[in-house]
Amino acid sequence: MTDALFGTLDGKTNRDDWCLLRTKPRQEQIALNNLQRQKFHCFAPQAFNPSRKLPSQRPRVEFVFPGYIFLRRQEGSADLSAASYSRGVTTVVRFGHALAVIPNKLIQCMKAMCCPETGLFQLDHPDICPDMTSGQNVRLFDGPFAGLEGVFEMPDGQQRAWILVEILGRSNRIKVEQRHLQSV
């Protein structure tokens, strides 16, 4: 049995596939350090969290997937049992009796979105939000208007854009996040 996002779910994995570990609350860094000390190949992307409650607060570096670490699957189940009993790790994520397997291609895409200098995950990666031109047909794939199609009108700053969509038989101009748009 295969799943488009997680690959094979029947327990058979490729050598390059990754599995998912659940960590104890707010102990991702402890778990990551212990796994790397044991020579496991791990990936736990981090990014700046721009949301601040007070103007005096600085953006913090946080894990993109809090509570989870990706671990490259190695030959032999002894490796996984050692990982699951590492300090800071709660369990290996499973669907029933089968491991949650993440294809290497997905991990490589996420790694490509990390800044080479800082190693931080770039949430506003330029390849995610291609430049759109006025009059181009677009589709919203996320947000409250997900699934609607419209016409790109113009950007509004670096993160938002104006598009024209037909709602209730009328053409309406709405402002949306550019990262929620894709070309049709």
Short mmCIF file of C-alpha atoms in Angstrom, two decimals:
data_model
loop_
_atom_site.label_atom_id
_atom_site.label_comp_id
_atom_site.label_asym_id
_atom_site.label_seq_id
_atom_site.Cartn_x
_atom_site.Cartn_y
_atom_site.Cartn_z
CA MET A 1 0.00 0.00 0.00
CA THR A 2 1.34 3.45 -0.87
CA ASP A 3 0.41 6.97 0.07
CA ALA A 4 1.34 10.01 -2.03
CA LEU A 5 2.74 11.94 0.91
CA PHE A 6 4.29 9.29 3.13
CA GLY A 7 5.40 6.67 0.59
CA THR A 8 5.01 3.00 1.46
CA LEU A 9 3.05 2.17 4.57
CA ASP A 10 3.50 -1.60 4.54
CA GLY A 11 6.77 -1.57 6.49
CA LYS A 12 8.96 -1.95 3.38
CA THR A 13 11.20 1.06 2.99
CA ASN A 14 13.85 2.19 0.58
CA ARG A 15 17.32 2.82 1.88
CA ASP A 16 16.89 6.57 1.34
CA ASP A 17 13.51 6.87 3.10
CA TRP A 18 13.07 8.67 6.38
CA CYS A 19 10.89 7.93 9.38
CA LEU A 20 9.38 10.28 11.92
CA LEU A 21 10.14 10.50 15.64
CA ARG A 22 7.87 12.15 18.20
CA THR A 23 9.77 14.08 20.87
CA LYS A 24 8.86 15.05 24.38
CA PRO A 25 7.34 18.54 24.68
CA ARG A 26 9.93 21.27 23.99
CA GLN A 27 12.79 18.74 23.96
CA GLU A 28 13.48 18.67 20.22
CA GLN A 29 17.01 20.07 20.65
CA ILE A 30 17.87 17.57 23.40
CA ALA A 31 16.61 14.68 21.27
CA LEU A 32 18.41 16.00 18.18
CA ASN A 33 21.73 16.33 20.04
CA ASN A 34 21.44 12.80 21.50
CA LEU A 35 20.54 11.22 18.16
CA GLN A 36 23.41 12.97 16.40
CA ARG A 37 25.78 11.87 19.18
CA GLN A 38 24.69 8.29 18.39
CA LYS A 39 25.58 8.88 14.68
CA PHE A 40 21.97 9.02 13.44
CA HIS A 41 21.28 11.18 10.40
CA CYS A 42 18.49 13.58 11.49
CA PHE A 43 16.67 16.57 10.07
CA ALA A 44 14.64 19.04 12.14
CA PRO A 45 14.18 22.33 10.23
CA GLN A 46 14.12 25.57 12.20
CA ALA A 47 12.91 29.03 11.16
CA PHE A 48 12.41 32.50 12.56
CA ASN A 49 8.96 32.89 14.09
CA PRO A 50 7.98 36.42 13.10
CA SER A 51 4.92 36.56 15.36
CA ARG A 52 5.61 38.75 18.35
CA LYS A 53 3.21 39.64 21.10
CA LEU A 54 5.05 42.81 22.12
CA PRO A 55 7.03 45.19 19.89
CA SER A 56 10.05 44.80 22.16
CA GLN A 57 10.22 41.04 21.51
CA ARG A 58 12.56 39.78 18.83
CA PRO A 59 11.66 37.00 16.42
CA ARG A 60 12.72 33.63 17.85
CA VAL A 61 14.18 30.64 16.10
CA GLU A 62 11.74 27.74 16.49
CA PHE A 63 11.28 24.29 15.02
CA VAL A 64 9.08 24.21 11.92
CA PHE A 65 7.53 20.92 13.08
CA PRO A 66 7.46 21.19 16.88
CA GLY A 67 7.57 17.80 18.56
CA TYR A 68 8.91 15.91 15.52
CA ILE A 69 12.31 14.95 14.08
CA PHE A 70 12.95 13.25 10.75
CA LEU A 71 15.35 10.30 11.00
CA ARG A 72 16.99 8.56 8.04
CA ARG A 73 15.93 4.95 8.08
CA GLN A 74 18.91 2.61 8.39
CA GLU A 75 19.19 -1.11 7.86
CA GLY A 76 18.16 -3.21 10.83
CA SER A 77 15.46 -2.60 13.43
CA ALA A 78 18.03 -2.31 16.25
CA ASP A 79 18.90 1.17 14.99
CA LEU A 80 15.29 2.30 15.31
CA SER A 81 14.89 0.85 18.78
CA ALA A 82 18.02 2.70 19.91
CA ALA A 83 16.58 5.91 18.45
CA SER A 84 13.20 5.43 20.09
CA TYR A 85 14.82 5.05 23.53
CA SER A 86 17.08 8.10 23.13
CA ARG A 87 16.74 10.92 25.60
CA GLY A 88 14.06 13.40 24.52
CA VAL A 89 12.32 10.96 22.15
CA THR A 90 8.86 9.68 23.00
CA THR A 91 8.21 7.22 20.17
CA VAL A 92 8.60 6.35 16.51
CA VAL A 93 5.49 7.50 14.65
CA ARG A 94 3.49 4.62 13.18
CA PHE A 95 0.22 4.11 11.36
CA GLY A 96 -1.03 0.94 13.00
CA HIS A 97 1.95 -1.41 12.92
CA ALA A 98 3.65 0.24 9.93
CA LEU A 99 6.19 3.05 10.20
CA ALA A 100 5.31 6.52 8.96
CA VAL A 101 7.72 6.65 6.03
CA ILE A 102 8.66 9.95 4.42
CA PRO A 103 10.25 9.76 0.94
CA ASN A 104 13.75 11.13 0.56
CA LYS A 105 12.53 13.42 -2.24
CA LEU A 106 10.28 15.32 0.20
CA ILE A 107 13.11 15.76 2.72
CA GLN A 108 15.45 16.96 -0.04
CA CYS A 109 12.87 19.57 -1.10
CA MET A 110 12.68 20.84 2.47
CA LYS A 111 16.48 20.91 2.74
CA ALA A 112 16.64 22.95 -0.48
CA MET A 113 14.42 25.55 1.20
CA CYS A 114 17.01 26.08 3.96
CA CYS A 115 19.33 29.08 3.78
CA PRO A 116 22.90 27.92 3.01
CA GLU A 117 24.47 30.49 5.37
CA THR A 118 22.26 30.10 8.46
CA GLY A 119 20.72 26.68 7.89
CA LEU A 120 17.31 28.14 8.77
CA PHE A 121 14.20 27.10 6.87
CA GLN A 122 12.93 29.94 4.65
CA LEU A 123 9.14 30.05 4.94
CA ASP A 124 8.94 32.69 2.20
CA HIS A 125 11.26 30.88 -0.21
CA PRO A 126 11.30 32.59 -3.64
CA ASP A 127 10.53 29.35 -5.50
CA ILE A 128 7.26 28.98 -3.59
CA CYS A 129 5.89 32.37 -4.66
CA PRO A 130 6.74 32.83 -8.33
CA ASP A 131 6.39 36.31 -9.83
CA MET A 132 2.94 36.77 -11.30
CA THR A 133 1.96 39.16 -14.08
CA SER A 134 -1.19 41.22 -14.33
CA GLY A 135 -3.98 39.35 -16.11
CA GLN A 136 -2.58 35.89 -15.28
CA ASN A 137 -5.08 33.22 -14.21
CA VAL A 138 -4.43 31.97 -10.68
CA ARG A 139 -5.91 29.56 -8.16
CA LEU A 140 -5.95 29.93 -4.39
CA PHE A 141 -4.78 26.69 -2.78
CA ASP A 142 -4.88 27.77 0.88
CA GLY A 143 -6.70 30.17 3.15
CA PRO A 144 -10.40 30.99 3.42
CA PHE A 145 -10.83 31.20 -0.36
CA ALA A 146 -9.05 27.91 -1.15
CA GLY A 147 -10.17 26.43 -4.46
CA LEU A 148 -11.32 29.71 -6.04
CA GLU A 149 -9.87 30.76 -9.36
CA GLY A 150 -9.33 34.34 -10.37
CA VAL A 151 -7.20 36.80 -12.27
CA PHE A 152 -4.03 38.28 -10.77
CA GLU A 153 -4.32 42.06 -10.72
CA MET A 154 -1.26 43.44 -8.93
CA PRO A 155 1.05 42.83 -5.97
CA ASP A 156 0.42 44.74 -2.76
CA GLY A 157 3.78 44.81 -1.01
CA GLN A 158 6.03 41.78 -0.86
CA GLN A 159 3.63 39.27 0.74
CA ARG A 160 0.13 40.11 -0.52
CA ALA A 161 -1.60 40.61 -3.85
CA TRP A 162 -4.89 41.82 -5.30
CA ILE A 163 -6.84 39.33 -7.40
CA LEU A 164 -10.23 39.43 -9.09
CA VAL A 165 -12.56 36.52 -8.29
CA GLU A 166 -16.15 35.91 -9.23
CA ILE A 167 -18.31 35.42 -6.15
CA LEU A 168 -22.12 35.32 -6.33
CA GLY A 169 -22.09 36.39 -9.98
CA ARG A 170 -20.02 39.52 -9.34
CA SER A 171 -16.37 40.22 -9.95
CA ASN A 172 -14.80 41.08 -6.58
CA ARG A 173 -11.36 42.42 -5.83
CA ILE A 174 -9.76 40.69 -2.82
CA LYS A 175 -6.36 40.91 -1.13
CA VAL A 176 -4.66 37.56 -0.42
CA GLU A 177 -1.27 36.19 0.61
CA GLN A 178 0.91 35.64 -2.48
CA ARG A 179 2.13 32.33 -1.08
CA HIS A 180 -1.46 30.99 -1.37
CA LEU A 181 -1.51 31.55 -5.15
CA GLN A 182 -0.53 29.21 -7.94
CA SER A 183 -0.67 29.64 -11.71
CA VAL A 184 -3.46 27.85 -13.57
#
